[in-house]
């Protein structure tokens, strides 16, 4: 078999929050499980973060109001609150496992990553074997299943991983993108949001195949040259985006305190300086971020991070300062015996070409914890 130019894996954990809960609580085995973000206003106000596949059979889905989910799952499903900090810990360990199998590794969300394995695999057949090993390592190490897509670029791998879920492994051979995705609704094309779909509807484009063969000049007229071209390429399975190592996707600054301390005044002074440095770098690259984290390092050199993902993108110093100080206060309250030796501020989760709308809004509480 000829060597593929690039071999990309997309790995996505199955019903992530619900799977972690099931893994830790044997009583949930075999039941429909719904993980909820209770907003606290009234008993059932808030939204479903995710549900396991059994609960999805009842029609219960991410983003749904809890009250609606309870009507569907009455007496049949178990409703539990989110424990975000816990999912973050699982996520970090799973990402660590995956990373070891990649030449280049890019985490894209709490439970998804791209792995470029072009150097270590000779062809998609070998990549399939590697994907099997990754699935096994995550299952044995953390008790979680995932679905893997394999393709010649990130777009294809991402769309492949969604084809078979849960616990899937799907290869889209080079040249088969059109055949496989031709008849799917155009909104299933990764990177196409609600706004683009509205325009497509007016143009009579309903499927990915229709977009693929739509006149490029006309697309450029409606979407502008760059985006029109991009949409055309993506509908045809073309995507040159590299798998970006995560340091290109985050900006962070760390520094050492004058002495080991948990005095908020001394710590805030340092955080303010770090926030300014991070802001300067961010502005230099003209980027917006959605996730802000603090990094804490104790005198015993234990490193921990605490993150928060905002409901929308931000780029200003005030936001970085405010959230890093709040996160630090939370850290100190939760860890009354810890002193700090070093601390840091990090921003990440920069925009992709187009972030699907539901991820901008409903995912807004991810990482709070
Ligand atoms: N999430 C959330 N609110 C949303 C969507 C997702 O809180 N509207 C959280 C809960 C999910 C996690 O993010 O477990 C990962 O999101 P995914 O979209 O990957 O969904 P799941 O992993 O739950 O399910 P799937 O098996 O379809 O990947
Ligand atoms: Ca997932």
mmCIF file of C-alpha atoms and ligand atoms in Angstrom:
data_model
loop_
_atom_site.group_PDB
_atom_site.id
_atom_site.type_symbol
_atom_site.label_atom_id
_atom_site.label_comp_id
_atom_site.label_asym_id
_atom_site.label_seq_id
_atom_site.Cartn_x
_atom_site.Cartn_y
_atom_site.Cartn_z
ATOM 1 C CA UNK A 1 0.000 0.000 0.000
ATOM 2 C CA UNK A 2 1.277 3.493 -0.854
ATOM 3 C CA UNK A 3 2.175 5.595 2.113
ATOM 4 C CA UNK A 4 -0.658 7.984 2.893
ATOM 5 C CA UNK A 5 0.450 11.627 2.871
ATOM 6 C CA UNK A 6 -1.098 12.160 6.309
ATOM 7 C CA UNK A 7 -2.875 9.852 8.746
ATOM 8 C CA UNK A 8 -5.014 11.592 11.324
ATOM 9 C CA UNK A 9 -7.020 10.084 14.178
ATOM 10 C CA UNK A 10 -9.859 11.837 15.946
ATOM 11 C CA UNK A 11 -10.674 10.357 19.335
ATOM 12 C CA UNK A 12 -13.897 11.294 21.136
ATOM 13 C CA UNK A 13 -14.930 9.788 24.485
ATOM 14 C CA UNK A 14 -18.454 8.369 24.556
ATOM 15 C CA UNK A 15 -21.104 10.185 26.634
ATOM 16 C CA UNK A 16 -18.193 11.490 28.639
ATOM 17 C CA UNK A 17 -19.612 12.924 31.889
ATOM 18 C CA UNK A 18 -22.171 10.100 32.150
ATOM 19 C CA UNK A 19 -19.496 7.457 31.511
ATOM 20 C CA UNK A 20 -17.307 8.837 34.303
ATOM 21 C CA UNK A 21 -20.274 8.735 36.675
ATOM 22 C CA UNK A 22 -21.085 5.164 35.659
ATOM 23 C CA UNK A 23 -17.485 4.156 36.088
ATOM 24 C CA UNK A 24 -17.390 5.498 39.654
ATOM 25 C CA UNK A 25 -20.830 4.371 40.711
ATOM 26 C CA UNK A 26 -21.589 0.685 40.016
ATOM 27 C CA UNK A 27 -25.227 1.213 41.002
ATOM 28 C CA UNK A 28 -25.731 3.101 37.752
ATOM 29 C CA UNK A 29 -24.820 0.047 35.652
ATOM 30 C CA UNK A 30 -27.421 -0.697 33.007
ATOM 31 C CA UNK A 31 -29.503 2.375 33.856
ATOM 32 C CA UNK A 32 -30.366 5.442 31.816
ATOM 33 C CA UNK A 33 -28.171 8.211 33.274
ATOM 34 C CA UNK A 34 -28.663 11.961 32.864
ATOM 35 C CA UNK A 35 -25.997 14.391 34.090
ATOM 36 C CA UNK A 36 -27.456 17.810 34.852
ATOM 37 C CA UNK A 37 -26.217 21.335 35.442
ATOM 38 C CA UNK A 38 -28.657 22.606 38.041
ATOM 39 C CA UNK A 39 -28.795 26.392 37.918
ATOM 40 C CA UNK A 40 -30.181 26.437 41.454
ATOM 41 C CA UNK A 41 -33.047 28.855 40.906
ATOM 42 C CA UNK A 42 -35.758 26.251 41.356
ATOM 43 C CA UNK A 43 -35.489 22.494 41.915
ATOM 44 C CA UNK A 44 -35.344 21.492 38.258
ATOM 45 C CA UNK A 45 -34.071 24.604 36.535
ATOM 46 C CA UNK A 46 -30.975 24.070 34.445
ATOM 47 C CA UNK A 47 -29.873 22.000 31.476
ATOM 48 C CA UNK A 48 -28.754 18.477 30.663
ATOM 49 C CA UNK A 49 -24.977 18.346 30.214
ATOM 50 C CA UNK A 50 -25.104 14.884 28.698
ATOM 51 C CA UNK A 51 -26.922 11.578 28.928
ATOM 52 C CA UNK A 52 -25.713 8.032 28.376
ATOM 53 C CA UNK A 53 -26.825 6.089 25.314
ATOM 54 C CA UNK A 54 -29.622 4.348 27.202
ATOM 55 C CA UNK A 55 -31.084 7.733 28.181
ATOM 56 C CA UNK A 56 -30.687 8.973 24.600
ATOM 57 C CA UNK A 57 -33.059 6.177 23.543
ATOM 58 C CA UNK A 58 -35.686 7.954 25.658
ATOM 59 C CA UNK A 59 -34.991 11.155 23.701
ATOM 60 C CA UNK A 60 -32.891 12.836 26.410
ATOM 61 C CA UNK A 61 -30.074 14.939 24.966
ATOM 62 C CA UNK A 62 -27.397 17.505 25.842
ATOM 63 C CA UNK A 63 -28.693 21.035 26.240
ATOM 64 C CA UNK A 64 -32.276 20.041 26.979
ATOM 65 C CA UNK A 65 -33.982 21.696 29.980
ATOM 66 C CA UNK A 66 -33.906 19.345 32.978
ATOM 67 C CA UNK A 67 -37.683 19.613 33.368
ATOM 68 C CA UNK A 68 -38.220 18.351 29.801
ATOM 69 C CA UNK A 69 -35.723 15.520 30.370
ATOM 70 C CA UNK A 70 -37.564 14.521 33.540
ATOM 71 C CA UNK A 71 -40.831 14.272 31.660
ATOM 72 C CA UNK A 72 -39.195 11.894 29.175
ATOM 73 C CA UNK A 73 -37.261 9.914 31.741
ATOM 74 C CA UNK A 74 -39.789 9.773 34.555
ATOM 75 C CA UNK A 75 -39.239 6.601 36.644
ATOM 76 C CA UNK A 76 -36.849 5.357 33.943
ATOM 77 C CA UNK A 77 -33.728 7.487 34.245
ATOM 78 C CA UNK A 78 -31.388 8.505 37.055
ATOM 79 C CA UNK A 79 -30.666 12.255 37.288
ATOM 80 C CA UNK A 80 -27.379 13.357 38.829
ATOM 81 C CA UNK A 81 -25.542 16.695 39.132
ATOM 82 C CA UNK A 82 -22.268 17.392 37.296
ATOM 83 C CA UNK A 83 -18.910 17.104 39.038
ATOM 84 C CA UNK A 84 -16.779 19.095 36.620
ATOM 85 C CA UNK A 85 -13.537 18.941 38.586
ATOM 86 C CA UNK A 86 -13.700 15.174 38.464
ATOM 87 C CA UNK A 87 -14.230 15.063 34.694
ATOM 88 C CA UNK A 88 -11.255 17.388 34.288
ATOM 89 C CA UNK A 89 -9.060 14.909 36.160
ATOM 90 C CA UNK A 90 -10.228 11.998 33.994
ATOM 91 C CA UNK A 91 -9.709 14.140 30.917
ATOM 92 C CA UNK A 92 -6.128 14.976 31.845
ATOM 93 C CA UNK A 93 -5.266 11.326 32.397
ATOM 94 C CA UNK A 94 -6.942 10.162 29.186
ATOM 95 C CA UNK A 95 -5.172 12.890 27.192
ATOM 96 C CA UNK A 96 -1.900 11.711 28.728
ATOM 97 C CA UNK A 97 -2.597 8.157 27.523
ATOM 98 C CA UNK A 98 -3.453 9.281 23.981
ATOM 99 C CA UNK A 99 -0.525 11.626 23.658
ATOM 100 C CA UNK A 100 1.917 8.731 23.964
ATOM 101 C CA UNK A 101 0.555 7.293 20.691
ATOM 102 C CA UNK A 102 0.896 10.444 18.574
ATOM 103 C CA UNK A 103 3.646 12.132 16.582
ATOM 104 C CA UNK A 104 1.713 15.363 17.024
ATOM 105 C CA UNK A 105 -1.156 15.792 19.461
ATOM 106 C CA UNK A 106 -3.903 18.396 19.727
ATOM 107 C CA UNK A 107 -6.565 18.404 22.427
ATOM 108 C CA UNK A 108 -9.703 20.087 21.115
ATOM 109 C CA UNK A 109 -12.097 19.868 24.029
ATOM 110 C CA UNK A 110 -12.466 18.179 27.380
ATOM 111 C CA UNK A 111 -12.997 14.802 25.691
ATOM 112 C CA UNK A 112 -11.679 15.083 22.124
ATOM 113 C CA UNK A 113 -8.274 15.109 20.495
ATOM 114 C CA UNK A 114 -6.560 14.819 17.135
ATOM 115 C CA UNK A 115 -3.519 12.594 16.743
ATOM 116 C CA UNK A 116 -1.236 12.841 13.739
ATOM 117 C CA UNK A 117 0.290 9.362 13.394
ATOM 118 C CA UNK A 118 1.733 9.742 9.884
ATOM 119 C CA UNK A 119 5.334 9.117 10.964
ATOM 120 C CA UNK A 120 4.697 5.993 12.991
ATOM 121 C CA UNK A 121 2.096 4.293 10.785
ATOM 122 C CA UNK A 122 2.596 2.989 7.290
ATOM 123 C CA UNK A 123 -0.904 3.184 5.883
ATOM 124 C CA UNK A 124 -4.424 3.201 7.310
ATOM 125 C CA UNK A 125 -4.247 -0.515 8.157
ATOM 126 C CA UNK A 126 -1.502 0.112 10.689
ATOM 127 C CA UNK A 127 -3.372 3.139 11.984
ATOM 128 C CA UNK A 128 -6.377 0.932 12.617
ATOM 129 C CA UNK A 129 -4.228 -1.361 14.751
ATOM 130 C CA UNK A 130 -2.891 1.630 16.659
ATOM 131 C CA UNK A 131 -6.406 2.964 17.213
ATOM 132 C CA UNK A 132 -7.364 -0.407 18.681
ATOM 133 C CA UNK A 133 -4.446 -0.174 21.094
ATOM 134 C CA UNK A 134 -5.465 3.349 22.133
ATOM 135 C CA UNK A 135 -9.034 2.235 22.785
ATOM 136 C CA UNK A 136 -7.772 -0.677 24.858
ATOM 137 C CA UNK A 137 -5.392 1.520 26.876
ATOM 138 C CA UNK A 138 -8.143 4.031 27.712
ATOM 139 C CA UNK A 139 -10.580 1.270 28.645
ATOM 140 C CA UNK A 140 -8.092 -0.596 30.809
ATOM 141 C CA UNK A 141 -6.580 2.521 32.328
ATOM 142 C CA UNK A 142 -9.670 4.610 32.976
ATOM 143 C CA UNK A 143 -12.665 2.362 32.299
ATOM 144 C CA UNK A 144 -13.984 4.566 29.504
ATOM 145 C CA UNK A 145 -14.905 3.827 25.889
ATOM 146 C CA UNK A 146 -14.246 6.151 22.994
ATOM 147 C CA UNK A 147 -14.936 6.378 19.293
ATOM 148 C CA UNK A 148 -12.132 6.864 16.808
ATOM 149 C CA UNK A 149 -12.196 8.189 13.267
ATOM 150 C CA UNK A 150 -9.304 7.792 10.840
ATOM 151 C CA UNK A 151 -8.799 9.879 7.724
ATOM 152 C CA UNK A 152 -6.285 11.816 5.675
ATOM 153 C CA UNK A 153 -7.057 15.107 7.432
ATOM 154 C CA UNK A 154 -8.677 16.484 10.583
ATOM 155 C CA UNK A 155 -12.014 17.140 8.919
ATOM 156 C CA UNK A 156 -12.359 13.559 7.671
ATOM 157 C CA UNK A 157 -11.180 12.025 10.944
ATOM 158 C CA UNK A 158 -13.618 14.144 12.952
ATOM 159 C CA UNK A 159 -16.556 13.245 10.757
ATOM 160 C CA UNK A 160 -15.511 9.584 10.689
ATOM 161 C CA UNK A 161 -15.515 9.309 14.483
ATOM 162 C CA UNK A 162 -19.178 10.332 14.570
ATOM 163 C CA UNK A 163 -20.227 7.618 12.111
ATOM 164 C CA UNK A 164 -20.077 4.809 14.656
ATOM 165 C CA UNK A 165 -20.705 5.588 18.301
ATOM 166 C CA UNK A 166 -20.345 4.451 21.029
ATOM 167 C CA UNK A 167 -17.137 2.394 21.033
ATOM 168 C CA UNK A 168 -16.654 2.810 17.273
ATOM 169 C CA UNK A 169 -13.622 2.695 15.005
ATOM 170 C CA UNK A 170 -14.191 4.042 11.513
ATOM 171 C CA UNK A 171 -11.793 4.517 8.629
ATOM 172 C CA UNK A 172 -12.635 6.802 5.744
ATOM 173 C CA UNK A 173 -10.204 5.791 2.986
ATOM 174 C CA UNK A 174 -8.717 8.615 0.923
ATOM 175 C CA UNK A 175 -11.061 9.381 -1.919
ATOM 176 C CA UNK A 176 -14.150 8.044 -0.124
ATOM 177 C CA UNK A 177 -15.230 11.280 1.580
ATOM 178 C CA UNK A 178 -17.699 12.145 -1.183
ATOM 179 C CA UNK A 179 -19.162 8.649 -1.304
ATOM 180 C CA UNK A 180 -19.706 8.452 2.448
ATOM 181 C CA UNK A 181 -20.929 11.946 3.280
ATOM 182 C CA UNK A 182 -22.639 12.953 0.015
ATOM 183 C CA UNK A 183 -26.229 12.560 1.188
ATOM 184 C CA UNK A 184 -25.823 13.884 4.715
ATOM 185 C CA UNK A 185 -27.494 17.180 5.656
ATOM 186 C CA UNK A 186 -25.072 20.042 5.132
ATOM 187 C CA UNK A 187 -25.213 20.998 8.810
ATOM 188 C CA UNK A 188 -23.313 17.789 9.577
ATOM 189 C CA UNK A 189 -20.279 19.164 7.768
ATOM 190 C CA UNK A 190 -17.845 20.035 10.531
ATOM 191 C CA UNK A 191 -17.417 23.804 10.843
ATOM 192 C CA UNK A 192 -20.806 24.688 9.367
ATOM 193 C CA UNK A 193 -22.923 26.645 11.824
ATOM 194 C CA UNK A 194 -26.558 27.757 11.910
ATOM 195 C CA UNK A 195 -25.838 30.972 10.028
ATOM 196 C CA UNK A 196 -24.249 29.209 7.081
ATOM 197 C CA UNK A 197 -27.115 26.705 7.012
ATOM 198 C CA UNK A 198 -29.595 29.580 6.677
ATOM 199 C CA UNK A 199 -27.752 30.850 3.619
ATOM 200 C CA UNK A 200 -27.510 27.341 2.162
ATOM 201 C CA UNK A 201 -31.256 26.931 2.535
ATOM 202 C CA UNK A 202 -31.823 30.053 0.472
ATOM 203 C CA UNK A 203 -29.470 28.672 -2.169
ATOM 204 C CA UNK A 204 -31.261 25.320 -2.223
ATOM 205 C CA UNK A 205 -28.287 23.466 -0.727
ATOM 206 C CA UNK A 206 -29.424 20.729 1.630
ATOM 207 C CA UNK A 207 -26.744 18.057 1.489
ATOM 208 C CA UNK A 208 -22.966 17.973 1.688
ATOM 209 C CA UNK A 209 -22.913 16.625 -1.865
ATOM 210 C CA UNK A 210 -24.935 19.578 -3.125
ATOM 211 C CA UNK A 211 -22.521 21.976 -1.469
ATOM 212 C CA UNK A 212 -19.557 20.078 -2.905
ATOM 213 C CA UNK A 213 -20.724 20.610 -6.478
ATOM 214 C CA UNK A 214 -22.146 24.110 -5.988
ATOM 215 C CA UNK A 215 -20.596 26.845 -8.106
ATOM 216 C CA UNK A 216 -17.577 28.157 -6.191
ATOM 217 C CA UNK A 217 -17.926 31.700 -7.548
ATOM 218 C CA UNK A 218 -21.490 31.862 -6.258
ATOM 219 C CA UNK A 219 -20.373 30.632 -2.847
ATOM 220 C CA UNK A 220 -17.659 33.291 -2.765
ATOM 221 C CA UNK A 221 -20.252 35.937 -3.557
ATOM 222 C CA UNK A 222 -22.367 34.957 -0.570
ATOM 223 C CA UNK A 223 -19.641 34.132 1.923
ATOM 224 C CA UNK A 224 -16.664 36.188 0.787
ATOM 225 C CA UNK A 225 -13.677 34.779 -1.059
ATOM 226 C CA UNK A 226 -11.821 33.023 1.752
ATOM 227 C CA UNK A 227 -14.813 31.476 3.457
ATOM 228 C CA UNK A 228 -16.515 30.548 0.187
ATOM 229 C CA UNK A 229 -13.397 28.681 -0.891
ATOM 230 C CA UNK A 230 -13.076 27.035 2.518
ATOM 231 C CA UNK A 231 -16.671 25.775 2.446
ATOM 232 C CA UNK A 232 -16.178 24.401 -1.050
ATOM 233 C CA UNK A 233 -13.011 22.606 0.004
ATOM 234 C CA UNK A 234 -14.499 21.159 3.151
ATOM 235 C CA UNK A 235 -17.581 19.850 1.353
ATOM 236 C CA UNK A 236 -15.112 18.039 -0.915
ATOM 237 C CA UNK A 237 -13.238 16.572 2.043
ATOM 238 C CA UNK A 238 -10.231 18.854 1.628
ATOM 239 C CA UNK A 239 -8.559 20.252 4.725
ATOM 240 C CA UNK A 240 -4.924 21.154 5.198
ATOM 241 C CA UNK A 241 -5.117 22.245 8.856
ATOM 242 C CA UNK A 242 -2.186 20.765 10.739
ATOM 243 C CA UNK A 243 -2.573 18.954 14.041
ATOM 244 C CA UNK A 244 -1.322 21.730 16.268
ATOM 245 C CA UNK A 245 0.672 20.902 19.342
ATOM 246 C CA UNK A 246 -1.139 22.369 22.310
ATOM 247 C CA UNK A 247 1.457 25.007 23.190
ATOM 248 C CA UNK A 248 0.377 26.853 20.065
ATOM 249 C CA UNK A 249 -3.134 26.793 21.403
ATOM 250 C CA UNK A 250 -2.546 28.278 24.762
ATOM 251 C CA UNK A 251 -0.712 31.214 26.195
ATOM 252 C CA UNK A 252 0.592 30.948 29.718
ATOM 253 C CA UNK A 253 2.939 32.623 32.130
ATOM 254 C CA UNK A 254 4.302 31.218 35.390
ATOM 255 C CA UNK A 255 6.316 32.910 38.111
ATOM 256 C CA UNK A 256 7.668 32.205 41.583
ATOM 257 C CA UNK A 257 6.332 33.990 44.664
ATOM 258 C CA UNK A 258 8.773 35.864 46.903
ATOM 259 C CA UNK A 259 8.115 33.284 49.585
ATOM 260 C CA UNK A 260 5.831 30.284 50.034
ATOM 261 C CA UNK A 261 2.484 31.780 50.941
ATOM 262 C CA UNK A 262 -1.293 31.589 50.808
ATOM 263 C CA UNK A 263 -1.720 35.306 51.374
ATOM 264 C CA UNK A 264 -4.175 36.466 48.735
ATOM 265 C CA UNK A 265 -2.679 39.964 48.604
ATOM 266 C CA UNK A 266 0.780 38.727 47.659
ATOM 267 C CA UNK A 267 -0.658 36.149 45.278
ATOM 268 C CA UNK A 268 -2.972 38.658 43.550
ATOM 269 C CA UNK A 269 -0.095 41.046 42.953
ATOM 270 C CA UNK A 270 1.755 38.323 41.098
ATOM 271 C CA UNK A 271 -1.399 37.176 39.274
ATOM 272 C CA UNK A 272 -1.990 40.731 38.054
ATOM 273 C CA UNK A 273 1.483 40.852 36.553
ATOM 274 C CA UNK A 274 1.041 37.448 34.941
ATOM 275 C CA UNK A 275 -2.372 38.464 33.590
ATOM 276 C CA UNK A 276 -0.784 41.542 31.995
ATOM 277 C CA UNK A 277 1.931 39.434 30.367
ATOM 278 C CA UNK A 278 -0.593 36.929 29.048
ATOM 279 C CA UNK A 279 -2.775 39.746 27.749
ATOM 280 C CA UNK A 280 0.157 41.330 25.947
ATOM 281 C CA UNK A 281 1.000 38.050 24.176
ATOM 282 C CA UNK A 282 -2.649 37.457 23.325
ATOM 283 C CA UNK A 283 -3.023 40.937 21.834
ATOM 284 C CA UNK A 284 0.235 40.404 19.920
ATOM 285 C CA UNK A 285 -1.263 37.359 18.224
ATOM 286 C CA UNK A 286 -4.641 39.093 17.860
ATOM 287 C CA UNK A 287 -6.434 36.181 19.506
ATOM 288 C CA UNK A 288 -9.541 35.692 21.589
ATOM 289 C CA UNK A 289 -9.868 32.954 24.199
ATOM 290 C CA UNK A 290 -12.689 31.171 25.930
ATOM 291 C CA UNK A 291 -10.947 29.193 28.650
ATOM 292 C CA UNK A 292 -8.959 30.717 31.458
ATOM 293 C CA UNK A 293 -6.951 28.707 33.967
ATOM 294 C CA UNK A 294 -4.738 29.219 36.934
ATOM 295 C CA UNK A 295 -1.838 26.923 37.632
ATOM 296 C CA UNK A 296 -0.750 26.332 41.215
ATOM 297 C CA UNK A 297 2.518 24.782 42.317
ATOM 298 C CA UNK A 298 3.013 23.892 45.970
ATOM 299 C CA UNK A 299 6.337 23.835 47.842
ATOM 300 C CA UNK A 300 6.335 20.045 47.227
ATOM 301 C CA UNK A 301 6.076 20.901 43.523
ATOM 302 C CA UNK A 302 2.609 19.439 43.086
ATOM 303 C CA UNK A 303 1.073 21.145 40.097
ATOM 304 C CA UNK A 304 -2.622 21.644 39.671
ATOM 305 C CA UNK A 305 -4.749 23.682 37.305
ATOM 306 C CA UNK A 306 -8.179 25.121 37.759
ATOM 307 C CA UNK A 307 -10.094 26.277 34.708
ATOM 308 C CA UNK A 308 -13.214 28.036 33.691
ATOM 309 C CA UNK A 309 -14.727 28.272 30.239
ATOM 310 C CA UNK A 310 -16.648 31.432 29.445
ATOM 311 C CA UNK A 311 -19.963 31.574 27.594
ATOM 312 C CA UNK A 312 -18.313 33.710 24.916
ATOM 313 C CA UNK A 313 -14.917 34.696 23.597
ATOM 314 C CA UNK A 314 -12.991 37.454 25.334
ATOM 315 C CA UNK A 315 -9.676 39.226 24.825
ATOM 316 C CA UNK A 316 -9.476 41.964 27.455
ATOM 317 C CA UNK A 317 -7.202 42.261 30.437
ATOM 318 C CA UNK A 318 -10.086 42.843 32.872
ATOM 319 C CA UNK A 319 -11.578 39.434 32.114
ATOM 320 C CA UNK A 320 -8.268 37.632 32.516
ATOM 321 C CA UNK A 321 -7.584 39.423 35.797
ATOM 322 C CA UNK A 322 -11.054 38.900 37.249
ATOM 323 C CA UNK A 323 -11.295 35.177 36.506
ATOM 324 C CA UNK A 324 -7.765 34.339 37.546
ATOM 325 C CA UNK A 325 -8.292 36.015 40.893
ATOM 326 C CA UNK A 326 -11.650 34.308 41.414
ATOM 327 C CA UNK A 327 -10.217 30.926 40.471
ATOM 328 C CA UNK A 328 -7.354 31.454 42.887
ATOM 329 C CA UNK A 329 -9.741 32.397 45.695
ATOM 330 C CA UNK A 330 -11.687 29.210 45.019
ATOM 331 C CA UNK A 331 -8.492 27.173 45.008
ATOM 332 C CA UNK A 332 -7.355 28.583 48.346
ATOM 333 C CA UNK A 333 -10.760 28.063 49.921
ATOM 334 C CA UNK A 334 -10.878 24.456 48.783
ATOM 335 C CA UNK A 335 -7.307 23.776 49.863
ATOM 336 C CA UNK A 336 -7.038 25.378 53.296
ATOM 337 C CA UNK A 337 -3.719 23.713 54.101
ATOM 338 C CA UNK A 338 -1.857 24.522 50.906
ATOM 339 C CA UNK A 339 0.750 27.191 50.464
ATOM 340 C CA UNK A 340 1.962 28.181 47.024
ATOM 341 C CA UNK A 341 5.470 28.413 45.732
ATOM 342 C CA UNK A 342 4.683 29.308 42.134
ATOM 343 C CA UNK A 343 1.555 30.213 40.236
ATOM 344 C CA UNK A 344 0.513 30.852 36.674
ATOM 345 C CA UNK A 345 -2.196 32.178 34.380
ATOM 346 C CA UNK A 346 -3.196 30.503 31.142
ATOM 347 C CA UNK A 347 -5.680 31.283 28.391
ATOM 348 C CA UNK A 348 -6.678 28.715 25.763
ATOM 349 C CA UNK A 349 -9.563 27.539 23.611
ATOM 350 C CA UNK A 350 -9.011 29.985 20.761
ATOM 351 C CA UNK A 351 -11.564 30.200 17.928
ATOM 352 C CA UNK A 352 -11.556 27.663 15.113
ATOM 353 C CA UNK A 353 -12.612 28.701 11.593
ATOM 354 C CA UNK A 354 -16.187 28.717 12.795
ATOM 355 C CA UNK A 355 -17.198 27.426 16.188
ATOM 356 C CA UNK A 356 -20.576 25.707 16.086
ATOM 357 C CA UNK A 357 -23.058 27.864 17.901
ATOM 358 C CA UNK A 358 -24.160 25.235 20.402
ATOM 359 C CA UNK A 359 -20.583 24.869 21.588
ATOM 360 C CA UNK A 360 -20.300 28.594 22.177
ATOM 361 C CA UNK A 361 -23.368 28.733 24.359
ATOM 362 C CA UNK A 362 -24.290 25.415 25.934
ATOM 363 C CA UNK A 363 -20.722 24.371 26.534
ATOM 364 C CA UNK A 364 -20.232 27.629 28.412
ATOM 365 C CA UNK A 365 -20.120 26.021 31.817
ATOM 366 C CA UNK A 366 -17.455 23.483 30.898
ATOM 367 C CA UNK A 367 -14.408 23.596 33.044
ATOM 368 C CA UNK A 368 -15.978 25.456 35.944
ATOM 369 C CA UNK A 369 -15.122 23.567 39.032
HETATM 370 N N1 LIG B 1 -21.337 19.008 27.358
HETATM 371 C C1 LIG B 1 -22.126 19.881 28.042
HETATM 372 N N2 LIG B 1 -23.126 20.575 27.398
HETATM 373 C C2 LIG B 1 -23.341 20.400 26.085
HETATM 374 C C3 LIG B 1 -22.536 19.508 25.356
HETATM 375 C C4 LIG B 1 -21.538 18.819 26.037
HETATM 376 O O1 LIG B 1 -21.932 20.032 29.248
HETATM 377 N N3 LIG B 1 -24.318 21.052 25.475
HETATM 378 C C5 LIG B 1 -20.315 18.241 28.100
HETATM 379 C C6 LIG B 1 -20.864 16.911 28.572
HETATM 380 C C7 LIG B 1 -20.285 15.896 27.643
HETATM 381 C C8 LIG B 1 -18.962 16.533 27.270
HETATM 382 O O2 LIG B 1 -19.188 17.944 27.281
HETATM 383 O O3 LIG B 1 -20.131 14.636 28.271
HETATM 384 C C9 LIG B 1 -18.459 16.129 25.899
HETATM 385 O O4 LIG B 1 -19.361 16.564 24.893
HETATM 386 P P1 LIG B 1 -19.716 15.685 23.640
HETATM 387 O O5 LIG B 1 -20.419 16.561 22.679
HETATM 388 O O6 LIG B 1 -18.503 14.963 23.161
HETATM 389 O O7 LIG B 1 -20.807 14.647 24.174
HETATM 390 P P2 LIG B 1 -20.670 13.284 24.951
HETATM 391 O O8 LIG B 1 -19.249 12.880 25.160
HETATM 392 O O9 LIG B 1 -21.467 13.361 26.201
HETATM 393 O O10 LIG B 1 -21.408 12.267 23.992
HETATM 394 P P3 LIG B 1 -20.910 11.583 22.634
HETATM 395 O O11 LIG B 1 -20.843 10.116 22.949
HETATM 396 O O12 LIG B 1 -21.965 11.898 21.632
HETATM 397 O O13 LIG B 1 -19.579 12.155 22.280
HETATM 398 CA CA1 LIG B 2 -17.740 12.873 23.444
#
